[in-house]
Every structure is written in C-alpha cells, then in structure tokens.
CSV table of C-alpha atoms and ligand atoms in Angstrom, one decimal:
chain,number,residue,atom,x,y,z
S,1,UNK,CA,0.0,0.0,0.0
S,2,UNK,CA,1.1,3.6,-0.4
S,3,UNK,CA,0.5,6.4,2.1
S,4,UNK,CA,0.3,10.0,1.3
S,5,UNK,CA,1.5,11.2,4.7
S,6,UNK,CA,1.4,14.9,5.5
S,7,UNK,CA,3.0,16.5,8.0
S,8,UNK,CA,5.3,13.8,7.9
S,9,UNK,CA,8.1,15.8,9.7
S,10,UNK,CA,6.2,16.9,13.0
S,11,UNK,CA,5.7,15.1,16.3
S,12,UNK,CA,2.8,13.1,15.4
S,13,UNK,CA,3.3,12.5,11.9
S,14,UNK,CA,6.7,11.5,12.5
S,15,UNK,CA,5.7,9.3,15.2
S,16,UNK,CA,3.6,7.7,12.6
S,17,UNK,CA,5.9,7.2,9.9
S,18,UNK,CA,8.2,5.3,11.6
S,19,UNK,CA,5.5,2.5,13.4
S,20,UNK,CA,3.9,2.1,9.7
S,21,UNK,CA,7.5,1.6,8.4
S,22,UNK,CA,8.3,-0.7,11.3
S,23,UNK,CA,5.2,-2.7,11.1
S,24,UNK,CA,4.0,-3.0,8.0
S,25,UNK,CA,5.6,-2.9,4.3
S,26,UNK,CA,4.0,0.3,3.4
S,27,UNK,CA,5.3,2.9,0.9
S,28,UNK,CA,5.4,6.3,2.2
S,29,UNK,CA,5.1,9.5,0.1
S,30,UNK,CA,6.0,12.1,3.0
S,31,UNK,CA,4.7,15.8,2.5
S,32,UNK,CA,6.0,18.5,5.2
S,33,UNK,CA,6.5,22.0,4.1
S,34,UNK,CA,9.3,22.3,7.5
S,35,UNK,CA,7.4,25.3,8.8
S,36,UNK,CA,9.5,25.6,12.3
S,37,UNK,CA,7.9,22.2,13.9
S,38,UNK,CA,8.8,20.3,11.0
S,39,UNK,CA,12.5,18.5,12.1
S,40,UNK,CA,13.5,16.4,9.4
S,41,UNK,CA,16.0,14.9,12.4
S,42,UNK,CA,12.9,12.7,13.4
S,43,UNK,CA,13.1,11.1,10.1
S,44,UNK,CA,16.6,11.0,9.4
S,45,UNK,CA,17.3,7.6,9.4
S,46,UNK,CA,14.9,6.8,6.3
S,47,UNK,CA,16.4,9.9,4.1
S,48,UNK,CA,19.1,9.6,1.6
S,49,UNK,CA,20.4,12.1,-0.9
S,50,UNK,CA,18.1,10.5,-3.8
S,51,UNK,CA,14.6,10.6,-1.8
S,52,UNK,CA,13.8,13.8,-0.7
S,53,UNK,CA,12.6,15.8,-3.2
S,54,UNK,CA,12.0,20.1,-3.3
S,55,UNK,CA,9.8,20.4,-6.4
S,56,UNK,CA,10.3,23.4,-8.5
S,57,UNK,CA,6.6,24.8,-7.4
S,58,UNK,CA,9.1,25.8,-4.8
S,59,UNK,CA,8.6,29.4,-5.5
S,60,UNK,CA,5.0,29.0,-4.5
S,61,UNK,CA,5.7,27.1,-1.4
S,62,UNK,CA,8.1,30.1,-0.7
S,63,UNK,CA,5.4,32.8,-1.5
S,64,UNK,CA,3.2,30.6,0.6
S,65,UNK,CA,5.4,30.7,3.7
S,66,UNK,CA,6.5,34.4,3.5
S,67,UNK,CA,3.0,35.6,3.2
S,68,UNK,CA,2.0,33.3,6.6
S,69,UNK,CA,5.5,34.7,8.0
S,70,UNK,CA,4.7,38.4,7.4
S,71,UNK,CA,1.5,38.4,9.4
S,72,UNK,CA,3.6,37.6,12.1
S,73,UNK,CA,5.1,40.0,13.9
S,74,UNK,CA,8.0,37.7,15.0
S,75,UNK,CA,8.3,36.4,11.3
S,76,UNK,CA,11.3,36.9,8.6
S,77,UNK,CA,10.6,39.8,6.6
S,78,UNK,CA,11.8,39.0,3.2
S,79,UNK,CA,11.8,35.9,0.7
S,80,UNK,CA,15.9,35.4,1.3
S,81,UNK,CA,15.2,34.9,4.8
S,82,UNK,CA,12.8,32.5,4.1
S,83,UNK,CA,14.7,30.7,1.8
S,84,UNK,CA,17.6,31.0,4.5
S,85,UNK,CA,15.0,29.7,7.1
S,86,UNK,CA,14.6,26.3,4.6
S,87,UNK,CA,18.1,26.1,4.2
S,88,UNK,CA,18.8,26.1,7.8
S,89,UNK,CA,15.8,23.3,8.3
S,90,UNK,CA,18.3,21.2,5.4
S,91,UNK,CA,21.0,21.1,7.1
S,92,UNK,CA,22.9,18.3,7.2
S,93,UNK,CA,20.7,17.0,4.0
S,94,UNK,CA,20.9,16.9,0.5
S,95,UNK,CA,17.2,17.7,-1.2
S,96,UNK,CA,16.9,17.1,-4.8
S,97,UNK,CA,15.0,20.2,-6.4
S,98,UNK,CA,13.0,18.5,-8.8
S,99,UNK,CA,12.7,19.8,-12.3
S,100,UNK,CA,10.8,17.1,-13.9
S,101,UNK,CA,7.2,15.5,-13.2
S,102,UNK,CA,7.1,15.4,-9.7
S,103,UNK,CA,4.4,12.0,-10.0
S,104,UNK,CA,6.9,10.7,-12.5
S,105,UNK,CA,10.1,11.2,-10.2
S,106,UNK,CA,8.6,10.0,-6.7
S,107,UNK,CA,6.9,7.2,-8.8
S,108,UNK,CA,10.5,6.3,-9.7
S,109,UNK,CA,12.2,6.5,-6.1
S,110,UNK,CA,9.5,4.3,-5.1
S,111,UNK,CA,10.3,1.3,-7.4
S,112,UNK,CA,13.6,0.7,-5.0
S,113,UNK,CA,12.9,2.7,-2.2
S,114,UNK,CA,10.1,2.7,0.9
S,115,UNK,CA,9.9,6.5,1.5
S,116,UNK,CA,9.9,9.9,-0.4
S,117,UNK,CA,10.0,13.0,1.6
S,118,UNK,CA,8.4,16.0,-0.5
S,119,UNK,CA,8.7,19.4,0.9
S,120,UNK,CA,6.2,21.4,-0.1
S,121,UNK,CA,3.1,22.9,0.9
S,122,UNK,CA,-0.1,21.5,1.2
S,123,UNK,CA,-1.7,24.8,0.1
S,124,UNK,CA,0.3,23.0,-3.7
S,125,UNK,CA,-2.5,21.9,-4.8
S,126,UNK,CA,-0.5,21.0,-8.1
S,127,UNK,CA,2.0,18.9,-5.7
S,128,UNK,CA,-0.9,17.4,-4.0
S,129,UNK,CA,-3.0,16.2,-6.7
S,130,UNK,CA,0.3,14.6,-8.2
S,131,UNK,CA,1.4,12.9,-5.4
S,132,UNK,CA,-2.8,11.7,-4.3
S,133,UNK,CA,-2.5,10.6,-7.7
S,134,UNK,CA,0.0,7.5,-6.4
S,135,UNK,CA,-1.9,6.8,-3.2
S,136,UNK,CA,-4.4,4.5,-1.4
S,137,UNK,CA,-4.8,6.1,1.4
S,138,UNK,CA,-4.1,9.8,2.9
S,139,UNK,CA,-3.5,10.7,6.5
S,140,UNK,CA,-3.9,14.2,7.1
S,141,UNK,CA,-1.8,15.4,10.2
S,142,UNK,CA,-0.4,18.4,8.9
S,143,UNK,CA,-1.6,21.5,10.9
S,144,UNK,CA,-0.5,24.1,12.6
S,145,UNK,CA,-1.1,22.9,16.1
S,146,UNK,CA,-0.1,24.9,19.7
S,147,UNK,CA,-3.1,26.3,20.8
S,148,UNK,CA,-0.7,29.3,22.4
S,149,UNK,CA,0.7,30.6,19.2
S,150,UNK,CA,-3.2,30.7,17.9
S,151,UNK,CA,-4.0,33.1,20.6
S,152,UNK,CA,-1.1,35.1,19.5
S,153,UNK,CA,-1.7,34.9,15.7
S,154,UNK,CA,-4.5,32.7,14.7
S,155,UNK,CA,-3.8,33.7,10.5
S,156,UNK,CA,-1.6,30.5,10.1
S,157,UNK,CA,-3.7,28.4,11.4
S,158,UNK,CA,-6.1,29.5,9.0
S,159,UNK,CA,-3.9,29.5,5.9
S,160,UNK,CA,-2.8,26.1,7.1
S,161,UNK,CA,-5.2,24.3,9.1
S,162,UNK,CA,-8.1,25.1,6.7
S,163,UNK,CA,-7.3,26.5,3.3
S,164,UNK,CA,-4.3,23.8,3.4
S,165,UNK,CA,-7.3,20.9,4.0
S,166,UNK,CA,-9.3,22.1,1.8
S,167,UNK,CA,-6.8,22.4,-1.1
S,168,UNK,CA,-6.3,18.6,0.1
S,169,UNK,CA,-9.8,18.2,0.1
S,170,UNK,CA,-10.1,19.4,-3.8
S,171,UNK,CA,-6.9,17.7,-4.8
S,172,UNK,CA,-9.0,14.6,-3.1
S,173,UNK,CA,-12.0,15.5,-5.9
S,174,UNK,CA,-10.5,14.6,-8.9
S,175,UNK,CA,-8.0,11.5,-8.3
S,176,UNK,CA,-10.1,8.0,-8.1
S,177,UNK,CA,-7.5,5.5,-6.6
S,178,UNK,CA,-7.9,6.6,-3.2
S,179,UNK,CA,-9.5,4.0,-0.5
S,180,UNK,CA,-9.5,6.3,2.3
S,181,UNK,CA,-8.6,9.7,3.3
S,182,UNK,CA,-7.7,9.9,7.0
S,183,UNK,CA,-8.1,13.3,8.4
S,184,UNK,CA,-6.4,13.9,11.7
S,185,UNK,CA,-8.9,16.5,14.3
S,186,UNK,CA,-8.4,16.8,17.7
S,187,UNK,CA,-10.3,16.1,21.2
S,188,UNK,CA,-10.5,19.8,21.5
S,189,UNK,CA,-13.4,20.1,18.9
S,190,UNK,CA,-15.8,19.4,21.1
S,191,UNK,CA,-14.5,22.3,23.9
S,192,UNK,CA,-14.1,22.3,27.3
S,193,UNK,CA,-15.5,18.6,28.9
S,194,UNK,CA,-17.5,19.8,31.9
S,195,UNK,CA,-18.6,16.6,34.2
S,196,UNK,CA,-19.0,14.5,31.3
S,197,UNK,CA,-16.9,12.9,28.4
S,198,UNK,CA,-18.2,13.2,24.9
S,199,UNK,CA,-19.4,11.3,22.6
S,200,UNK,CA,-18.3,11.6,18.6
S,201,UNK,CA,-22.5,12.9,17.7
S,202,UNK,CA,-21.7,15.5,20.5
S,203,UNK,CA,-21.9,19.6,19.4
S,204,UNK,CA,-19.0,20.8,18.2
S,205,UNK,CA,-18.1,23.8,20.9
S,206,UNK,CA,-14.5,24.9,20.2
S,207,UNK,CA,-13.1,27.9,22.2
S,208,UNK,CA,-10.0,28.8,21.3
S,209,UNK,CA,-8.6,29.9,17.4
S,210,UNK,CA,-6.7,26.8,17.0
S,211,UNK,CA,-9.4,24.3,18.2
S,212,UNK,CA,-12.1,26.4,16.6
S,213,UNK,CA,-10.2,26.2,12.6
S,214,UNK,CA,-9.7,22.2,13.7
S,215,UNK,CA,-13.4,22.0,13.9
S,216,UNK,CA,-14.1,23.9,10.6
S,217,UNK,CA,-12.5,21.2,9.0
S,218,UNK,CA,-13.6,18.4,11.0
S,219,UNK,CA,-16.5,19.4,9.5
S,220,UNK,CA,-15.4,20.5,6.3
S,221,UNK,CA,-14.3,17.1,5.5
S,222,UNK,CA,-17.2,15.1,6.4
S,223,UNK,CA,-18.9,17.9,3.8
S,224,UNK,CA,-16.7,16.4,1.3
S,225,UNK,CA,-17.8,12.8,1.8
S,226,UNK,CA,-21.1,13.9,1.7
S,227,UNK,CA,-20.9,15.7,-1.2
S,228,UNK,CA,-18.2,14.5,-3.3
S,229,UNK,CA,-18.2,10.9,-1.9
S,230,UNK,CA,-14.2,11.0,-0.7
S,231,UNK,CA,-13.4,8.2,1.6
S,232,UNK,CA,-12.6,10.1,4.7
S,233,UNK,CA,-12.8,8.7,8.2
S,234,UNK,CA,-12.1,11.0,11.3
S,235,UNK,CA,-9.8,10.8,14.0
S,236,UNK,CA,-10.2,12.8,17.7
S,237,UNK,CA,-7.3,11.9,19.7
S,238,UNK,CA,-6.3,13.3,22.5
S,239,UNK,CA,-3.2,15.2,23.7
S,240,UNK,CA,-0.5,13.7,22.4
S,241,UNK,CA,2.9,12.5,24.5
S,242,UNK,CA,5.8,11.0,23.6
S,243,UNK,CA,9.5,11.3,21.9
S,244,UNK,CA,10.2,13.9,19.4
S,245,UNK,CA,7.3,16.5,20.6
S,246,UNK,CA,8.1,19.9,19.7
S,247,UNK,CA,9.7,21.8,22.7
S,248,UNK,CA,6.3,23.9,23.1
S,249,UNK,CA,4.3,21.4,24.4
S,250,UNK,CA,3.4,20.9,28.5
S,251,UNK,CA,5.6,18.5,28.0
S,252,UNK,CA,8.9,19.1,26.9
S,253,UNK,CA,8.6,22.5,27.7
S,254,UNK,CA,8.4,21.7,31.7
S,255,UNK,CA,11.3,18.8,31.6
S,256,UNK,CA,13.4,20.8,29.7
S,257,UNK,CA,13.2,24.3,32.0
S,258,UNK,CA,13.5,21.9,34.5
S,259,UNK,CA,17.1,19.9,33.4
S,260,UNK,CA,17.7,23.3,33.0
S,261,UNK,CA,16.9,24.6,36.5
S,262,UNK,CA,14.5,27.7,35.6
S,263,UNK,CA,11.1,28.0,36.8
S,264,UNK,CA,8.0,25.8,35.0
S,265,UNK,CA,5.5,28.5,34.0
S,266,UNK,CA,2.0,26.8,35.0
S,267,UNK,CA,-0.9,28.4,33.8
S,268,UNK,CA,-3.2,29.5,36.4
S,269,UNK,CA,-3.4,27.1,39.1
S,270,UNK,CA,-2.5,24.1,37.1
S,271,UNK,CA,-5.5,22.4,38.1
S,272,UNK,CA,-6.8,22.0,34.5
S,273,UNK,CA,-7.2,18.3,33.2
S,274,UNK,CA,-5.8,16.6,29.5
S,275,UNK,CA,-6.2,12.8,28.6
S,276,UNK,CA,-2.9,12.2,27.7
S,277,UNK,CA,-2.0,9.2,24.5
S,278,UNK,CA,0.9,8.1,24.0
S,279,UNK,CA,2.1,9.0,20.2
S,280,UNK,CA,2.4,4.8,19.3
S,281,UNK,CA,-0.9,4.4,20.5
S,282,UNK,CA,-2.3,7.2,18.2
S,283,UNK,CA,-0.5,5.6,15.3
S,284,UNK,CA,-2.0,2.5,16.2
S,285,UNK,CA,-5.3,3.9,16.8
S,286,UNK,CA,-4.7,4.9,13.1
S,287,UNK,CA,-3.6,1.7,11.4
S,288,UNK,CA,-7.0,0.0,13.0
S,289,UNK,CA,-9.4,3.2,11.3
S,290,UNK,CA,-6.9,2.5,8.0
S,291,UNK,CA,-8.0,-1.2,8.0
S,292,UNK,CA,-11.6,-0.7,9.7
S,293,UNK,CA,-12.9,2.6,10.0
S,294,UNK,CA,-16.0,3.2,8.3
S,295,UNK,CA,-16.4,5.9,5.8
S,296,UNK,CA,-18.1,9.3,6.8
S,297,UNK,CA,-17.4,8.2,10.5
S,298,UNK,CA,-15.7,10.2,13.4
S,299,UNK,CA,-13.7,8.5,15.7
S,300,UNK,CA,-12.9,9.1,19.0
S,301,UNK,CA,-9.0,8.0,20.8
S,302,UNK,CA,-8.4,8.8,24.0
S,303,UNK,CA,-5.7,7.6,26.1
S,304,UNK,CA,-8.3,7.3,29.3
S,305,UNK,CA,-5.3,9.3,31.3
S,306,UNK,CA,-6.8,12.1,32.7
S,307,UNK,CA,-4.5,14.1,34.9
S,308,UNK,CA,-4.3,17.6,36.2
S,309,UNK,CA,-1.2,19.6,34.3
S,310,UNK,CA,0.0,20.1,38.0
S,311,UNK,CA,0.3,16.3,39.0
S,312,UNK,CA,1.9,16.1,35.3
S,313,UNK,CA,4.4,19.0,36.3
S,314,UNK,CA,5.0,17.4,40.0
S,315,UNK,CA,5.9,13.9,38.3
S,316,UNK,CA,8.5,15.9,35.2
S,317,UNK,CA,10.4,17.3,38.9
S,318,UNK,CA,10.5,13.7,40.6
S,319,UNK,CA,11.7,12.2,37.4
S,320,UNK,CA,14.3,14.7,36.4
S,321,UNK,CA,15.1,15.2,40.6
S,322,UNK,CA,14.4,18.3,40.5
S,323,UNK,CA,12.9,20.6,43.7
S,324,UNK,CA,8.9,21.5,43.2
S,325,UNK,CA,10.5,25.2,44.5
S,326,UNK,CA,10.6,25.5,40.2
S,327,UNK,CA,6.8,25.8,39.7
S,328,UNK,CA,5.8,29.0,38.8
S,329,UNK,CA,2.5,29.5,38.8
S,330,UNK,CA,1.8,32.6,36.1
S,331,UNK,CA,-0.8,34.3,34.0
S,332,UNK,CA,-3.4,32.1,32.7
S,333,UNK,CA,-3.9,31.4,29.1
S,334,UNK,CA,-6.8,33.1,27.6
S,335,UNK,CA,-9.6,30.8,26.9
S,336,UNK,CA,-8.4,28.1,28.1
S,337,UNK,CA,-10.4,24.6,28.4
S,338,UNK,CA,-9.9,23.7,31.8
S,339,UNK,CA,-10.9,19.8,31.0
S,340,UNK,CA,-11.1,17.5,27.9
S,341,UNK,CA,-12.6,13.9,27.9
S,342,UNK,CA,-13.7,11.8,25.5
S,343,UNK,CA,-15.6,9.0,25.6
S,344,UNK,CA,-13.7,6.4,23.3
S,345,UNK,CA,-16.8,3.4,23.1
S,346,UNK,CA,-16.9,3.3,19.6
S,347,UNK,CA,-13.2,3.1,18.2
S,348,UNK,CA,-13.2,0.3,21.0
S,349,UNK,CA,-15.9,-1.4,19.1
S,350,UNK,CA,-13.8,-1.5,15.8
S,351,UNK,CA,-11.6,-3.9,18.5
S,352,UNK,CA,-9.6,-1.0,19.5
S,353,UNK,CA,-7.2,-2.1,22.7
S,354,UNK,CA,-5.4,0.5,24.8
S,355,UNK,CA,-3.5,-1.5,27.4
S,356,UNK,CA,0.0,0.6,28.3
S,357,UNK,CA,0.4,1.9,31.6
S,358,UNK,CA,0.4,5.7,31.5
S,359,UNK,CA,3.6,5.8,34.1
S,360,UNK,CA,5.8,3.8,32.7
S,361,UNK,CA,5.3,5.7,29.1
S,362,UNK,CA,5.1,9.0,30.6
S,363,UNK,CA,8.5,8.3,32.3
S,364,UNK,CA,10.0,6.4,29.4
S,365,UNK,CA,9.2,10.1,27.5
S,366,UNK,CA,11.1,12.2,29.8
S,367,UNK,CA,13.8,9.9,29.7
S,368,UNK,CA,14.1,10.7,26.1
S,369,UNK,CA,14.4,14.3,26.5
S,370,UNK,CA,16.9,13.6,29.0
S,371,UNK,CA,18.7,11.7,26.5
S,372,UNK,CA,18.2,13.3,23.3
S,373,UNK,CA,19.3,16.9,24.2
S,374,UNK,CA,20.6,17.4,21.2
S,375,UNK,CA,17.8,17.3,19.8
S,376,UNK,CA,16.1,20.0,21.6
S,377,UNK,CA,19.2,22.1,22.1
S,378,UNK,CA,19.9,22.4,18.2
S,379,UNK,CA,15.7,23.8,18.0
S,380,UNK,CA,16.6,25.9,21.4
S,381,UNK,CA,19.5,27.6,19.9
S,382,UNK,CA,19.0,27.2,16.0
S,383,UNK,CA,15.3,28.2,15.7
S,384,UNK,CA,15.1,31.8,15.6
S,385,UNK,CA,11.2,31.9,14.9
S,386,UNK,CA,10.5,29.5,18.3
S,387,UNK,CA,12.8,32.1,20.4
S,388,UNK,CA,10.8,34.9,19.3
S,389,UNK,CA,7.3,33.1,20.1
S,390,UNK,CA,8.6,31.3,23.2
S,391,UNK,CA,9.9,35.4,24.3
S,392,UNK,CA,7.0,37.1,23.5
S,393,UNK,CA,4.6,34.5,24.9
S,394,UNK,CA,6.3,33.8,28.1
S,395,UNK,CA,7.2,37.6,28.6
S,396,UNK,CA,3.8,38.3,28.9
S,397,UNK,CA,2.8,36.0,31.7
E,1,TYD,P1,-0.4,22.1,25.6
E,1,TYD,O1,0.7,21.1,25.7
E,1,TYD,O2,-0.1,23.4,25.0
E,1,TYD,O3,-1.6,21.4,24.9
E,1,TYD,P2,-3.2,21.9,24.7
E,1,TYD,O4,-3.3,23.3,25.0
E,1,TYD,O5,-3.4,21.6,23.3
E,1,TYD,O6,-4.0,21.0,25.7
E,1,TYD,O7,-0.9,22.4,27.1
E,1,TYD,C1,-1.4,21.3,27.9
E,1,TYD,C2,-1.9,22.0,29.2
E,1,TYD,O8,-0.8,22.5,29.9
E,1,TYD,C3,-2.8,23.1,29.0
E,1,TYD,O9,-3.8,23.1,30.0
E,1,TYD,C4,-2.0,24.4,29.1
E,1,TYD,C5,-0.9,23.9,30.1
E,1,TYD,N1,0.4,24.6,30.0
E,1,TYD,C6,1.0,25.3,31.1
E,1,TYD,O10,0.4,25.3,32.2
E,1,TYD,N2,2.2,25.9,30.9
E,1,TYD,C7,2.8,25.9,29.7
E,1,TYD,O11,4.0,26.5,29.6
E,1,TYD,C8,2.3,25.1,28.6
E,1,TYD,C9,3.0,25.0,27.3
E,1,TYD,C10,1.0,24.5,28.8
C-alpha cells in the first residue's frame, strides 16, 4: 500500500511514519513544508540524498510561507530569509529540487525505495494532486497545532489548518485510486469537557482559534464525503505524548526548563485536566481506522489518562530530581479549556485495545528528552522563529 502522509516531519506524523514503516511494508510518500515544527532529524534515518525531493513549485511554497510569516510579527521579513530559514531546516541533508514531473520522479524513487519525503506545501495543490494521484490512502496530520501561538496569531492556522485541508480536500476531488482519506482532528473540537466525556455525535463547541479552525474542517471534510463521496474517516485523539514533541508542548517545555533549573510557568493554578496518549498508541489507533474505520465516520481516541497539568508538572520534577521550589504559577492562558474527555466506546468497538500503563510511558518520554538533548538544544538555539514566540509569549505571563 502507499500512504500520502502529510506533516510527515512533526511530532505526530513523524511518530507515525516510523510505526507504519516498522510494522507494515508500506510505501510512504511524506509531505512537510518544514514550517519551524517540522524536524527532518525525526526522520533521518529513512532519508538519503536521492529521496527527498523540493519540487520546482518551490517558488509558491516560498510565497506561501512568506505571506503566513509576514503576518507575524516575530516572522522573517523578506523571501531570502525564508529561503535562509529552509536552508537552515536542510542542514545536514541533500534535497533534490526536482525539475521534472514530480508523480513521474517519486513514482521512480519508489520502485527501489520505501519513503519519499516531498517538501512542499499543502496549500500545492499542483504537488498534492500529483502525489494523491499514487496513493491508497491519505492521513492528514499536517496542521499548525499549539493552541498558544493561535491566541497570539491565529492567520496560520487558518492559511494552514483550513485553506491547506481544503486544497487537500479538492486535490482529493479529482483522483479515483484513493481508498481512504484519513483526516487527523483533535479532542479539543468538542470544547471544554464539563462533568462528562463526549461522545463523537456530541456539538461541536470549540473555544479557542486553534481548536475552533480544527473543527471547521472536521466538519469541512465530512462535507466532502457527503458531497463529493471522498473516503474520509475521522480521528479525535487526545493530547498527544511521547518522543520527538516539539519543545512547546506541557511537555517538553516543563522537563526541559526543569534539566535546566529555571522556573516551569504553570498556567493559572495548574489544576486544568488533559487525557494524555501516547504518540504509538495514536498511530495505532490509526492503522485500526486505515484497515476498519468506516467511511463518513468520526472516531474518538483517548488515552483514558486524565491528569491535572500540575500532577503532570509534579511527576516531570521527581523524574528529572528536581525541587517542586521550580513551579511557577503565572498568567493564565486566555480561553483556556480547563478539562477534555472523551468517551472512546466506539473506536473500542472496531476492536480497539489500549493496554500501556500511563507511568511507565510517561517516564520512558522524559527519559528521552533527558537523553536526546541534542535534539532540543539544536531547535533551542538554532530556531530563531521558536525564540521569538517562546519570548514574547512567556514575557507576557
Ligand atoms: P499544551 O501542551 O499546550 O496542549 P493543549 O493546550 O493543546 O492541551 O498544554 C497542555 C496543558 O498545559 C494546557 O492546559 C496548558 C498547560 N500549559 C501550562 O500550564 N504551561 C505551559 O507552559 C504550557 C505550554 C502549557
């Protein structure tokens, strides 16, 4: 089977990419336009100097990016520096700027090879259509996707989240080979989970820019199987943990302030709940609604974790043996959900089994960033776009 996987190079996606390669003997057509979560590191053992492709639509993929960067007040100004930005997201790789037929070329790499990374935007809809053109199935994961930043500037997560799905969407329209289109939502549809955990027919009651453009195309996409009849099945995970996530997150943001002895900046009083899944349980959440999710269908995944940010900030200190004197308690996010829960019945009725045990994942991810510093140092130091968010965010609480 071929994938069209997008947003191949984030947390999730990346996540993803290597349990289908792992498990299965997949082809993967990648798609990642390396806006700053996108780390080709995640990927790097799977690259080689003849499979990752920049097609020559690059020009749009660069007007594309500058015109999302200059709404942003922390953003490059000019097309050299975003063409600087790329280059300093290739480092270390060889990309192959492809002149040619881009569905001839990746059709090509994948007679001897298991994975093409393309970078380009999903707003290409000439890139998308060629590369749907070789594919069974699509999962959609690429998004812009901190709810923070879309307080701060929600106009990427509109160019992205829902003119980038619905150039997806269209591209989806007029190929005929595709079995199923896999569009990755969120828990955070639904809103804020008030003394009860929803169900998938629940109202849709999103609250905050970035959960409230995921829920436009939640919805946008079961339009399109409705109307146009594409194969696309829904997934509602929950939040996300595990190796590789972008140092923004609850997450990684507390263990690394806290291997690095400055204070952990807890929203409010911390006493705000997630469900937290781990990232190979989302991927194989996925592979089940790939074999058996039905068309037109929203599924829920939870992780059935619930725990209050502050018991997830207590455990990141005991791990890392570090004194709970760090925890800062500052400003409050506006907007913010204080709970999500979802009820996850009917992806367990597909046969869906969630058996790890929270702790020993949850410490098994900390561990990582403990051991894969380099990882988050080279963003931490090299990203100049995170520094300016991560400033101006945290300055203000
Ligand atoms: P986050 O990881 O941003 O995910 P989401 O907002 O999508 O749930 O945040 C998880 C929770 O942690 C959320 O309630 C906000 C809180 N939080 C903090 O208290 N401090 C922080 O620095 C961050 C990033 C999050």
């Amino acid at each position: 089977m071929i994938l069209l996987v997008t947003g191949g190079a984030g947390f999730i996606g990346s996540n993803f990419v290597k349990h289908r390669l792992q498990t299965t003997d997949d082809k993967m057509i990648i798609l990642d336009s390396l806006t700053y979560a996108g780390v080709l590191d995640n990927l790097k053992e799977y690259l080689n100097d003849s499979n990752l492709l920049i097609p020559k639509t690059q020009d749009d993929l660069l007007s594309v990016t500058k015109q999302i960067g200059e709404r942003l007040s922390y953003a490059v100004p000019d097309g050299s520096a975003e063409l600087k930005r790329l280059t300093s997201k290739l480092e270390g790789f060889n990309p192959n700027y492809v002149e040619s037929d881009l569905y001839d070329m990746v059709k090509d790499i994948l007679k001897k090879d298991k994975v093409v990374f393309v970078v380009a935007n999903i707003i290409d809809s000439k890139t998308d259509q060629a590369l749907m053109r070789l594919s069974d199935v699509v999962v959609h994961f690429a998004a812009e996707s901190h709810v923070d930043r879309s307080i701060f500037d929600a106009d990427a997560f509109i160019k992205t989240n829902v003119y980038g799905t619905y150039t997806l969407l269209e591209a989806a329209k007029n190929v005929s080979n595709l079995k199923k289109f896999i569009h990755i939502s969120t828990d955070e549809v639904y809103g804020h989970a008030i003394g009860k955990s929803f169900k998938e027919a629940d109202p849709l009651n999103p609250r905050n820019p970035y959960s409230s453009a995921k829920a436009a195309v939640d919805r946008m996409a079961y339009a399109y199987h409705q109307t146009y009849g594409i194969p696309i099945v829904i997934a509602r995970p929950s939040n996300n943990f595990g190796s590789n996530q972008y140092p923004e997150k609850l997450i990684p943001v507390m263990t690394i302030k806290a291997l690095k002895n400055e204070p952990l900046p807890v929203y409010g009083d911390g006493r705000q709940e997630r469900d937290w899944l781990y990232v190979e349980d989302t991927a194989r959440a996925i592979d089940l609604l790939i074999k058996s999710g039905k068309i037109g269908e929203a599924y829920n995944i939870a992780g059935n974790n619930e725990r209050e940010n502050i018991s997830i900030v207590r455990k990141i200190l005991e791990i890392t043996g570090r004194s709970e004197k760090l925890i800062d308690h500052v400003k409050d996010r506006p907007g913010h959900d204080v709970r999500y829960s979802i009820d996850d019945s009917k992806i367990k009725d597909l046969g869906w089994v969630q058996d790890r045990d929270f702790d020993k994942q949850f410490e098994y991810t900390v561990n990582w960033y403990i051991q894969n510093q380099n990882w988050w140092e080279k963003i931490l130091n090299k990203d100049q776009e995170y520094k300016a968010f991560m400033k101006a965010w945290y300055e203000e609480r």
